[in-house]
């Protein structure tokens, strides 16, 4: 369990505050994460890393001279929002462009990609690189689908050293891609992790058993075996990683490797050293030269009991960057000349955002939309644990928490702009930004897209009618499928959204009222959500564990069905009240 916390919802923000207080000589806090508190070379590339909290030392602990210039930090196990990433990148920008680096998870890909587009639109050169080192998460034939685990550190380290040495953005991206191509990791777990305030772990491993191929967000392993001895675990690690060489290496003998034996939270240093004793023997027997190995905690999974082994196959350039000195809060190597401290950041009061003019009809409709959002928030809060349990079958179990954070952020923002006279369209668009920012993760990004599409369709001048709402839902479907890349049959929320949008638009086209059309579509949505239990996931974190999810519906599909059902019931209640029944 997790012992020390105040409010679970405040855990991520409070840990950042404490981390900065403890490391003010190296980092300072900015909206969305942390950046260096020391001066960087003007005109140099800024490397921004990031992901969900709960993985310390990743990601904040890797900010400092010789390593990252900033870290965007999401909530526990949830990707930071595009706004957070943008804020960190702008604060860290040195004038030489920005490289955004992260583990290859759907939410991170969406949010970092959106932040990259925004930076480019403002004239800041920007590139992205997703780390794909986990050999258990996809086959070698689909290497681009692999997730990033402890190999994040080797790839980050090389890229940041290249930036520190003055290489331009194209060169830093090239060497980072090369490091990623030559990095492989494999992990195991003996028990799952428990997030603050949760009553049970995200997943469980049987007594005396070990899960192989776990992910760092609590994703269950691909299979289980009896707990081995330390020597046997070392042999499992080395055998698996030596069975797949990078494409440009024909034989292992005579090669140089960087090695990380990583503890995932509860397996501690003394145990890791016992394992590394045998790892070193095996690598020597394979005639591999180990260069500056690291043993300890580098990319954790909160309090998970587990470990992973990472190899990065070196050449002269990669070795130079791997050996380069660094001085970050959680990772130090060699000796650096301590850079000058920046002057304390000035507190600039943010001007209140202006709102577009709205008609009285649209302002009145905004109050109805706020009422709908509040009803959805109440429903999601009541069902957060249920949605998390569904998600935990083959995912990381955080869907309910993420949806709750997102909708509460959306409601808070909606109330604020409603008080200031926002129209229905603006209220939804501002709520969309808040949902994406507070929730993070894939669902946060996609719900931000959906609400923005709906708000754009409604506008601020006319009272929403059935046609505009149906059109907005159709645009939301198109936006989600464009950004999320999922299609019907992939076992995602799209399996519900498409039939819901089709039914709603068909009924409205036939002259049905919004309430009648919505209730009919909501029934179809519920049926489609339950039908996802018979599908195998083809997207996201559940894909490597597809068989485990058979018989269980998709959490995102279920939450969408719950939301449209809640909205439909309130629409019906309001219609009945308007008729005086």
Coordinates of C-alpha atoms in Angstrom, one line a residue:
X1 CA 0.0 0.0 0.0
X2 CA 1.0 3.7 -0.1
X3 CA 1.3 5.1 3.4
X4 CA 2.2 8.8 3.1
X5 CA -0.2 11.2 1.3
X6 CA -2.7 13.9 2.0
X7 CA -5.4 14.1 -0.7
X8 CA -4.8 11.5 -3.4
X9 CA -5.9 14.0 -6.0
X10 CA -3.2 16.4 -4.8
X11 CA -0.4 13.8 -4.7
X12 CA 1.3 14.6 -8.0
X13 CA 1.3 18.4 -7.5
X14 CA 2.5 18.1 -3.9
X15 CA 5.4 15.8 -4.9
X16 CA 6.5 18.3 -7.5
X17 CA 6.5 21.1 -5.0
X18 CA 8.6 19.0 -2.5
X19 CA 11.0 17.8 -5.2
X20 CA 11.7 21.4 -6.3
X21 CA 12.2 22.5 -2.7
X22 CA 14.7 19.8 -2.2
X23 CA 16.6 20.5 -5.5
X24 CA 16.3 24.2 -6.0
X25 CA 20.0 24.4 -7.0
X26 CA 19.2 22.3 -10.1
X27 CA 15.5 22.8 -11.0
X28 CA 12.7 25.2 -10.8
X29 CA 9.0 24.7 -11.1
X30 CA 7.0 25.9 -14.1
X31 CA 3.3 25.2 -15.0
X32 CA 3.3 21.6 -16.1
X33 CA 6.6 20.4 -14.6
X34 CA 10.2 21.5 -14.0
X35 CA 13.1 23.1 -15.9
X36 CA 16.7 23.7 -15.1
X37 CA 17.4 26.4 -12.6
X38 CA 20.9 26.9 -14.1
X39 CA 21.7 28.8 -17.3
X40 CA 22.0 26.8 -20.5
X41 CA 24.1 27.7 -23.6
X42 CA 22.2 30.2 -25.7
X43 CA 21.2 28.8 -29.1
X44 CA 21.5 25.2 -27.9
X45 CA 18.8 22.5 -28.3
X46 CA 16.5 22.0 -25.4
X47 CA 15.6 18.4 -24.6
X48 CA 12.3 18.0 -22.8
X49 CA 11.4 14.6 -21.4
X50 CA 8.2 13.6 -19.7
X51 CA 5.4 11.3 -18.9
X52 CA 3.2 10.4 -15.9
X53 CA 4.3 10.8 -12.3
X54 CA 5.0 7.7 -10.3
X55 CA 8.2 6.7 -12.1
X56 CA 10.8 8.7 -10.1
X57 CA 13.7 9.3 -10.9
X58 CA 12.0 9.6 -14.2
X59 CA 11.2 12.2 -15.2
X60 CA 11.9 15.2 -13.0
X61 CA 15.0 13.6 -11.4
X62 CA 16.7 13.6 -14.8
X63 CA 16.6 17.4 -15.3
X64 CA 20.0 19.1 -14.9
X65 CA 23.3 19.8 -16.6
X66 CA 24.2 17.1 -19.1
X67 CA 20.7 15.7 -19.0
X68 CA 17.3 17.1 -19.7
X69 CA 16.4 20.8 -19.9
X70 CA 12.9 20.2 -18.6
X71 CA 10.4 17.5 -17.7
X72 CA 6.7 17.6 -18.3
X73 CA 4.9 15.8 -15.5
X74 CA 1.4 14.3 -15.7
X75 CA -0.7 12.9 -12.9
X76 CA 0.1 9.4 -11.6
X77 CA 0.6 7.1 -14.6
X78 CA -1.1 9.6 -16.9
X79 CA 0.6 11.5 -19.7
X80 CA 1.0 15.3 -19.2
X81 CA -1.3 17.4 -21.3
X82 CA -0.3 19.2 -24.4
X83 CA -0.6 22.5 -22.5
X84 CA 1.8 21.2 -19.8
X85 CA 4.3 20.1 -22.3
X86 CA 4.1 23.3 -24.2
X87 CA 4.6 25.4 -21.0
X88 CA 7.7 23.4 -20.1
X89 CA 9.1 23.6 -23.6
X90 CA 8.6 27.3 -23.8
X91 CA 10.2 27.8 -20.4
X92 CA 13.3 25.7 -21.4
X93 CA 13.7 26.9 -25.0
X94 CA 17.3 28.2 -25.6
X95 CA 16.7 29.3 -29.2
X96 CA 18.1 26.2 -30.8
X97 CA 14.9 24.2 -31.1
X98 CA 13.2 21.6 -28.9
X99 CA 13.3 17.8 -28.9
X100 CA 10.4 16.2 -27.0
X101 CA 11.2 12.7 -25.7
X102 CA 8.8 10.2 -24.0
X103 CA 7.9 6.5 -23.8
X104 CA 5.8 5.2 -26.6
X105 CA 2.3 5.3 -25.0
X106 CA -0.8 6.4 -26.8
X107 CA -1.6 9.3 -24.5
X108 CA 2.0 10.6 -24.6
X109 CA 2.1 10.3 -28.4
X110 CA -1.1 12.4 -28.7
X111 CA -0.2 15.1 -26.2
X112 CA 3.5 15.5 -27.1
X113 CA 2.5 15.5 -30.8
X114 CA 0.0 18.3 -30.2
X115 CA 2.5 20.3 -28.2
X116 CA 5.0 19.9 -31.0
X117 CA 2.5 21.2 -33.6
X118 CA 1.8 24.3 -31.4
X119 CA 5.5 25.0 -30.9
X120 CA 6.1 24.8 -34.6
X121 CA 3.2 27.1 -35.3
X122 CA 4.9 29.7 -33.2
X123 CA 8.2 29.4 -35.1
X124 CA 10.0 27.2 -32.6
X125 CA 11.7 24.2 -34.4
X126 CA 10.5 21.0 -32.7
X127 CA 10.9 17.3 -33.1
X128 CA 9.5 14.3 -31.2
X129 CA 11.0 10.9 -30.4
X130 CA 9.1 8.0 -28.7
X131 CA 11.3 5.4 -26.9
X132 CA 10.5 1.8 -27.9
X133 CA 12.9 -0.4 -25.9
X134 CA 10.5 -3.0 -24.3
X135 CA 11.0 -6.3 -26.1
X136 CA 7.9 -7.9 -24.4
X137 CA 5.4 -5.3 -25.7
X138 CA 5.6 -6.2 -29.5
X139 CA 7.5 -8.4 -31.8
X140 CA 10.6 -7.3 -33.7
X141 CA 8.4 -7.1 -36.8
X142 CA 6.4 -4.4 -35.1
X143 CA 9.2 -2.7 -33.2
X144 CA 7.6 0.7 -33.7
X145 CA 4.7 -0.4 -31.4
X146 CA 6.9 -1.2 -28.5
X147 CA 6.5 0.9 -25.3
X148 CA 9.3 2.8 -23.5
X149 CA 10.5 1.5 -20.1
X150 CA 13.9 1.8 -18.4
X151 CA 15.6 2.3 -21.8
X152 CA 14.2 5.8 -21.6
X153 CA 17.2 6.7 -19.6
X154 CA 19.9 5.5 -22.1
X155 CA 18.1 7.3 -25.0
X156 CA 17.5 10.4 -23.0
X157 CA 21.1 10.5 -21.8
X158 CA 22.6 10.2 -25.3
X159 CA 20.3 12.9 -26.8
X160 CA 20.9 15.3 -23.9
X161 CA 24.7 14.8 -24.1
X162 CA 24.6 15.6 -27.8
X163 CA 22.6 18.8 -27.1
X164 CA 25.0 19.8 -24.3
X165 CA 27.9 19.3 -26.8
X166 CA 26.3 21.9 -29.1
X167 CA 24.8 19.7 -31.8
X168 CA 21.9 21.1 -33.8
X169 CA 18.4 19.8 -33.6
X170 CA 18.7 17.5 -36.6
X171 CA 21.9 15.9 -35.2
X172 CA 20.4 15.5 -31.8
X173 CA 17.3 13.8 -33.2
X174 CA 19.5 11.5 -35.4
X175 CA 21.7 10.3 -32.5
X176 CA 18.7 9.9 -30.2
X177 CA 17.0 7.7 -32.9
X178 CA 20.2 5.7 -33.2
X179 CA 20.3 5.1 -29.5
X180 CA 16.7 4.1 -29.5
X181 CA 17.3 1.6 -32.3
X182 CA 20.1 0.0 -30.2
X183 CA 18.3 -0.2 -26.9
X184 CA 16.5 -3.2 -25.5
X185 CA 14.8 -3.9 -22.1
X186 CA 12.9 -6.7 -20.4
X187 CA 11.2 -6.6 -17.0
X188 CA 9.5 -8.8 -14.4
X189 CA 7.3 -8.2 -11.4
X190 CA 6.5 -10.0 -8.2
X191 CA 3.6 -7.8 -7.1
X192 CA 1.6 -4.9 -8.4
X193 CA 1.7 -1.2 -7.3
X194 CA -0.9 0.6 -5.3
X195 CA -1.6 4.2 -6.0
X196 CA -2.3 6.7 -3.2
X197 CA -5.8 6.3 -1.8
X198 CA -6.4 3.0 -3.7
X199 CA -7.7 0.0 -1.8
X200 CA -5.9 -2.6 -3.8
X201 CA -3.0 -3.0 -6.3
X202 CA -3.5 -2.3 -10.0
X203 CA -2.8 -6.0 -10.6
X204 CA -1.7 -9.0 -8.5
X205 CA 0.7 -11.8 -8.9
X206 CA 0.1 -15.1 -7.1
X207 CA 2.2 -16.0 -4.1
X208 CA 5.5 -17.4 -5.2
X209 CA 4.9 -16.4 -8.8
X210 CA 6.6 -13.9 -11.1
X211 CA 5.1 -12.0 -14.0
X212 CA 7.3 -11.6 -17.1
X213 CA 7.1 -8.7 -19.5
X214 CA 5.3 -6.2 -17.3
X215 CA 4.9 -2.5 -18.2
X216 CA 5.8 0.5 -16.0
X217 CA 2.2 1.6 -15.6
X218 CA 1.1 -1.5 -13.8
X219 CA 0.2 -3.4 -17.0
X220 CA 0.2 -7.1 -16.1
X221 CA 2.9 -9.4 -17.5
X222 CA 2.4 -11.5 -20.6
X223 CA 2.8 -14.7 -18.6
X224 CA 3.7 -16.0 -15.1
X225 CA 6.3 -18.4 -13.8
X226 CA 7.6 -19.5 -10.4
X227 CA 9.9 -16.9 -8.7
X228 CA 13.4 -17.8 -9.7
X229 CA 16.7 -17.4 -7.7
X230 CA 18.7 -14.3 -8.3
X231 CA 21.0 -16.2 -10.7
X232 CA 18.1 -17.6 -12.6
X233 CA 16.5 -14.2 -13.0
X234 CA 19.8 -12.8 -14.4
X235 CA 19.9 -15.7 -16.9
X236 CA 16.3 -14.9 -17.9
X237 CA 17.2 -11.3 -18.5
X238 CA 20.4 -11.8 -20.4
X239 CA 19.1 -14.7 -22.5
X240 CA 16.1 -12.7 -23.6
X241 CA 18.0 -9.6 -24.5
X242 CA 20.8 -11.4 -26.3
X243 CA 18.3 -13.3 -28.4
X244 CA 17.4 -10.1 -30.3
X245 CA 20.3 -8.0 -31.6
X246 CA 19.8 -4.6 -33.2
X247 CA 19.6 -4.9 -37.0
X248 CA 23.0 -3.4 -37.7
X249 CA 24.8 -5.8 -35.3
X250 CA 25.5 -9.3 -36.7
X251 CA 27.0 -10.9 -33.6
X252 CA 27.2 -10.0 -29.9
X253 CA 30.8 -11.1 -29.4
X254 CA 33.2 -8.1 -29.1
X255 CA 30.5 -5.5 -28.8
X256 CA 30.3 -2.8 -26.1
X257 CA 27.1 -2.3 -24.1
X258 CA 25.7 0.2 -21.6
X259 CA 23.8 -1.7 -19.0
X260 CA 21.0 -0.7 -16.6
X261 CA 19.7 -3.1 -13.9
X262 CA 16.6 -1.2 -12.8
X263 CA 14.6 -1.6 -9.6
X264 CA 10.9 -0.9 -10.1
X265 CA 10.2 0.4 -6.6
X266 CA 10.3 -2.3 -3.9
X267 CA 13.2 -4.6 -5.0
X268 CA 16.0 -2.7 -3.4
X269 CA 19.7 -2.1 -4.1
X270 CA 21.2 -5.0 -2.2
X271 CA 18.9 -7.5 -4.1
X272 CA 19.8 -5.8 -7.4
X273 CA 23.5 -6.2 -6.7
X274 CA 23.1 -9.9 -6.1
X275 CA 21.3 -10.2 -9.5
X276 CA 23.9 -7.9 -11.2
X277 CA 26.7 -10.2 -10.0
X278 CA 25.4 -12.9 -12.3
X279 CA 24.5 -10.5 -15.1
X280 CA 28.1 -9.3 -15.2
X281 CA 29.3 -12.9 -15.4
X282 CA 27.0 -13.8 -18.2
X283 CA 27.8 -10.7 -20.3
X284 CA 31.5 -11.4 -19.8
X285 CA 31.0 -15.0 -20.9
X286 CA 29.3 -13.6 -24.0
X287 CA 32.4 -11.5 -24.7
X288 CA 30.6 -8.2 -24.3
X289 CA 32.4 -5.2 -22.8
X290 CA 30.3 -3.4 -20.3
X291 CA 30.7 0.4 -20.2
X292 CA 29.8 2.3 -17.0
X293 CA 26.9 0.1 -15.9
X294 CA 24.1 1.5 -13.6
X295 CA 22.4 -0.5 -10.9
X296 CA 19.6 1.0 -8.9
X297 CA 16.2 2.8 -9.4
X298 CA 16.0 4.8 -12.6
X299 CA 12.5 4.3 -14.0
X300 CA 10.2 2.9 -11.3
X301 CA 6.5 2.0 -11.1
X302 CA 5.6 3.6 -7.8
X303 CA 5.9 0.7 -5.3
X304 CA 5.9 -2.2 -7.7
X305 CA 8.1 -5.2 -6.7
X306 CA 10.0 -5.9 -9.9
X307 CA 13.1 -5.3 -11.9
X308 CA 14.3 -4.9 -15.5
X309 CA 17.5 -5.1 -17.5
X310 CA 18.4 -2.7 -20.3
X311 CA 21.2 -3.0 -22.8
X312 CA 22.2 -0.3 -25.2
X313 CA 24.6 -1.5 -27.9
X314 CA 27.3 1.2 -28.2
X315 CA 29.5 2.5 -31.0
X316 CA 32.1 5.3 -30.6
X317 CA 29.6 8.2 -30.7
X318 CA 27.1 6.5 -28.4
X319 CA 29.8 5.6 -25.9
X320 CA 31.1 9.2 -25.9
X321 CA 27.6 10.5 -25.1
X322 CA 26.9 7.7 -22.6
X323 CA 30.1 8.6 -20.7
X324 CA 29.5 12.4 -20.8
X325 CA 29.2 14.0 -17.3
X326 CA 25.9 15.0 -15.9
X327 CA 24.6 16.6 -12.7
X328 CA 20.9 16.0 -12.2
X329 CA 19.1 15.5 -8.9
X330 CA 18.8 11.7 -9.4
X331 CA 21.6 10.9 -11.9
X332 CA 25.2 12.1 -11.7
X333 CA 28.2 11.1 -13.7
X334 CA 31.7 12.5 -14.0
X335 CA 32.4 16.1 -13.1
X336 CA 30.6 19.1 -14.6
X337 CA 31.5 22.8 -14.3
X338 CA 28.5 24.1 -12.3
X339 CA 26.5 26.6 -14.4
X340 CA 25.4 29.9 -13.3
X341 CA 22.0 30.0 -11.5
X342 CA 19.2 31.8 -13.2
X343 CA 17.7 34.8 -11.5
X344 CA 14.5 33.9 -9.7
X345 CA 11.6 33.6 -12.2
X346 CA 9.5 36.7 -12.1
X347 CA 5.9 36.1 -11.1
X348 CA 3.8 37.4 -14.0
X349 CA 0.1 37.7 -13.3
X350 CA -1.8 36.0 -16.1
X351 CA -4.3 38.3 -17.7
X352 CA -7.8 36.8 -17.6
X353 CA -8.7 35.2 -20.9
X354 CA -11.3 37.1 -22.9
X355 CA -14.5 35.4 -23.9
X356 CA -16.2 35.8 -27.3
X357 CA -19.5 37.7 -27.3
X358 CA -22.5 35.3 -26.8
X359 CA -26.2 35.8 -27.4
X360 CA -28.6 35.6 -24.5
X361 CA -30.0 32.3 -26.0
X362 CA -26.5 30.8 -26.0
X363 CA -25.7 32.0 -22.5
X364 CA -28.9 30.3 -21.3
X365 CA -27.9 27.1 -23.2
X366 CA -24.5 27.3 -21.5
X367 CA -26.2 26.8 -18.2
X368 CA -27.9 23.7 -19.5
X369 CA -24.6 22.4 -20.8
X370 CA -23.0 23.1 -17.4
X371 CA -25.8 21.1 -15.7
X372 CA -25.1 18.2 -18.1
X373 CA -21.4 18.3 -17.2
X374 CA -22.1 18.4 -13.5
X375 CA -24.4 15.3 -13.9
X376 CA -21.6 13.5 -15.8
X377 CA -19.1 14.4 -13.1
X378 CA -21.3 13.0 -10.4
X379 CA -21.8 9.8 -12.3
X380 CA -18.1 9.3 -13.1
X381 CA -17.1 10.0 -9.5
X382 CA -19.5 7.3 -8.4
X383 CA -18.1 4.8 -11.0
X384 CA -14.4 5.7 -10.9
X385 CA -13.4 2.5 -9.1
X386 CA -15.6 0.3 -11.3
X387 CA -14.0 1.7 -14.4
X388 CA -10.6 1.3 -12.9
X389 CA -11.3 -2.4 -12.2
X390 CA -12.4 -3.0 -15.8
X391 CA -9.3 -1.2 -17.1
X392 CA -7.0 -3.2 -14.8
X393 CA -7.9 -6.5 -16.5
X394 CA -5.5 -5.9 -19.4
X395 CA -4.5 -2.3 -18.9
X396 CA -3.1 -0.1 -16.1
X397 CA -6.3 0.4 -14.1
X398 CA -6.2 4.2 -14.2
X399 CA -9.1 4.9 -16.5
X400 CA -11.6 5.8 -13.8
X401 CA -9.2 8.0 -12.0
X402 CA -8.3 9.8 -15.2
X403 CA -11.9 10.3 -16.2
X404 CA -12.7 11.7 -12.8
X405 CA -9.8 14.1 -12.9
X406 CA -10.8 15.2 -16.4
X407 CA -14.5 15.8 -15.8
X408 CA -13.9 17.7 -12.5
X409 CA -11.4 20.0 -14.2
X410 CA -13.9 20.5 -17.0
X411 CA -16.7 21.3 -14.6
X412 CA -14.6 23.8 -12.6
X413 CA -13.6 25.6 -15.8
X414 CA -17.2 25.5 -17.1
X415 CA -18.5 27.1 -13.9
X416 CA -16.0 29.8 -14.2
X417 CA -16.7 30.8 -17.8
X418 CA -20.5 30.4 -17.2
X419 CA -20.3 33.0 -14.4
X420 CA -18.6 35.4 -16.9
X421 CA -21.3 35.0 -19.5
X422 CA -19.8 32.4 -21.9
X423 CA -22.0 31.0 -24.6
X424 CA -22.6 27.2 -24.9
X425 CA -19.8 26.7 -27.6
X426 CA -17.1 28.6 -25.6
X427 CA -18.1 26.8 -22.4
X428 CA -17.6 23.4 -24.0
X429 CA -14.3 24.4 -25.7
X430 CA -12.9 25.8 -22.5
X431 CA -14.1 22.7 -20.6
X432 CA -12.4 20.6 -23.3
X433 CA -9.0 22.2 -22.6
X434 CA -9.4 21.7 -18.9
X435 CA -10.4 18.1 -19.3
X436 CA -7.4 17.3 -21.4
X437 CA -5.1 19.3 -19.1
X438 CA -6.3 17.7 -15.9
X439 CA -6.8 14.1 -17.1
X440 CA -3.8 13.6 -19.3
X441 CA -3.5 10.2 -20.8
X442 CA -5.1 9.0 -24.0
X443 CA -8.7 9.5 -22.8
X444 CA -7.9 13.1 -21.7
X445 CA -6.6 14.0 -25.1
X446 CA -9.5 12.4 -26.9
X447 CA -12.2 13.9 -24.7
X448 CA -10.6 17.2 -25.2
X449 CA -10.9 16.7 -29.0
X450 CA -14.5 15.5 -28.6
X451 CA -15.8 18.4 -26.5
X452 CA -13.9 21.0 -28.7
X453 CA -15.6 19.6 -31.8
X454 CA -19.0 19.7 -30.1
X455 CA -18.5 23.2 -28.8
X456 CA -17.3 24.5 -32.2
X457 CA -20.5 23.1 -33.8
X458 CA -22.7 24.7 -31.2
X459 CA -21.2 28.2 -31.3
X460 CA -22.1 31.2 -29.2
X461 CA -25.0 32.8 -31.1
X462 CA -27.8 30.4 -31.6
X463 CA -29.6 28.1 -29.2
X464 CA -28.4 24.6 -29.9
X465 CA -30.8 22.5 -31.9
X466 CA -30.8 18.8 -32.8
X467 CA -29.0 19.3 -36.1
X468 CA -26.1 21.2 -34.6
X469 CA -25.7 18.7 -31.7
X470 CA -25.8 15.7 -34.1
X471 CA -23.3 17.5 -36.4
X472 CA -21.0 18.2 -33.4
X473 CA -21.1 14.5 -32.3
X474 CA -20.2 13.5 -35.9
X475 CA -17.2 15.9 -35.9
X476 CA -16.2 14.6 -32.5
X477 CA -16.2 11.1 -33.9
X478 CA -14.1 12.2 -36.9
X479 CA -11.6 14.1 -34.7
X480 CA -11.1 11.2 -32.3
X481 CA -10.6 8.7 -35.1
X482 CA -8.1 11.1 -36.7
X483 CA -6.0 11.8 -33.6
X484 CA -6.4 8.4 -31.9
X485 CA -6.0 6.3 -35.1
X486 CA -8.5 3.7 -33.9
X487 CA -11.2 2.2 -36.0
X488 CA -14.3 0.1 -35.3
X489 CA -13.2 -3.4 -34.1
X490 CA -10.0 -2.2 -32.3
X491 CA -11.8 -2.4 -28.9
X492 CA -11.8 1.3 -28.0
X493 CA -14.3 4.0 -27.4
X494 CA -14.6 4.3 -31.2
X495 CA -16.6 1.0 -31.1
X496 CA -19.3 3.0 -29.2
X497 CA -18.9 6.4 -30.7
X498 CA -19.4 5.4 -34.3
X499 CA -22.8 3.6 -33.8
X500 CA -23.9 6.3 -31.4
X501 CA -23.1 9.1 -33.9
X502 CA -24.6 7.1 -36.8
X503 CA -27.9 6.5 -34.9
X504 CA -28.1 10.1 -33.6
X505 CA -27.6 11.6 -37.0
X506 CA -30.0 9.2 -38.7
X507 CA -32.8 9.9 -36.2
X508 CA -32.3 13.7 -36.4
X509 CA -32.3 13.5 -40.2
X510 CA -35.7 11.8 -39.9
X511 CA -37.1 14.6 -37.8
X512 CA -36.8 13.1 -34.3
X513 CA -36.4 15.6 -31.4
X514 CA -32.9 15.8 -29.8
X515 CA -34.1 14.0 -26.7
X516 CA -35.8 11.1 -28.6
X517 CA -32.8 10.8 -31.0
X518 CA -30.3 10.9 -28.1
X519 CA -32.1 8.3 -26.0
X520 CA -32.4 5.9 -29.0
X521 CA -28.7 6.4 -29.8
X522 CA -27.7 5.9 -26.1
X523 CA -29.4 2.5 -26.1
X524 CA -27.3 1.5 -29.1
X525 CA -24.2 2.8 -27.4
X526 CA -24.8 0.7 -24.4
X527 CA -25.2 -2.4 -26.5
X528 CA -22.0 -1.6 -28.5
X529 CA -20.1 -1.1 -25.2
X530 CA -21.0 -4.5 -23.9
X531 CA -20.2 -6.1 -27.2
X532 CA -16.6 -4.9 -26.9
X533 CA -16.2 -7.8 -24.4
X534 CA -15.9 -10.1 -27.4
X535 CA -13.2 -8.1 -29.1
X536 CA -9.4 -8.3 -28.8
X537 CA -7.7 -5.0 -28.3
X538 CA -5.5 -3.7 -31.2
X539 CA -4.5 -0.4 -29.7
X540 CA -3.0 1.0 -26.6
X541 CA -1.5 -0.7 -23.5
X542 CA -4.0 -3.6 -23.6
X543 CA -2.8 -4.8 -27.0
X544 CA 0.1 -7.0 -25.7
X545 CA -2.3 -8.6 -23.2
X546 CA -5.1 -9.1 -25.7
X547 CA -6.2 -12.6 -24.6
X548 CA -6.6 -11.4 -21.0
X549 CA -9.2 -8.9 -22.0
X550 CA -11.4 -11.3 -23.8
X551 CA -14.8 -11.4 -22.0
X552 CA -14.3 -8.0 -20.4
X553 CA -15.6 -4.8 -22.2
X554 CA -13.3 -1.9 -22.9
X555 CA -13.2 0.7 -20.1
X556 CA -13.2 3.6 -22.5
X557 CA -16.2 2.2 -24.4
X558 CA -18.1 1.6 -21.1
X559 CA -17.4 5.2 -19.8
X560 CA -18.6 6.7 -23.1
X561 CA -21.8 4.7 -22.9
X562 CA -22.3 5.8 -19.3
X563 CA -21.8 9.4 -20.2
X564 CA -24.3 9.4 -23.2
X565 CA -26.8 7.5 -21.0
X566 CA -26.4 10.1 -18.2
X567 CA -26.8 13.0 -20.7
X568 CA -29.9 11.3 -22.3
X569 CA -31.6 10.8 -18.9
X570 CA -31.1 14.5 -18.0
X571 CA -32.3 15.6 -21.4
X572 CA -35.4 13.5 -20.9
X573 CA -36.0 14.9 -17.4
X574 CA -35.6 18.5 -18.7
X575 CA -38.0 17.8 -21.6
X576 CA -40.5 16.3 -19.3
X577 CA -40.2 19.3 -16.9
X578 CA -40.6 21.8 -19.8
X579 CA -43.8 20.0 -20.8
X580 CA -45.1 20.4 -17.3
X581 CA -45.5 16.6 -16.8

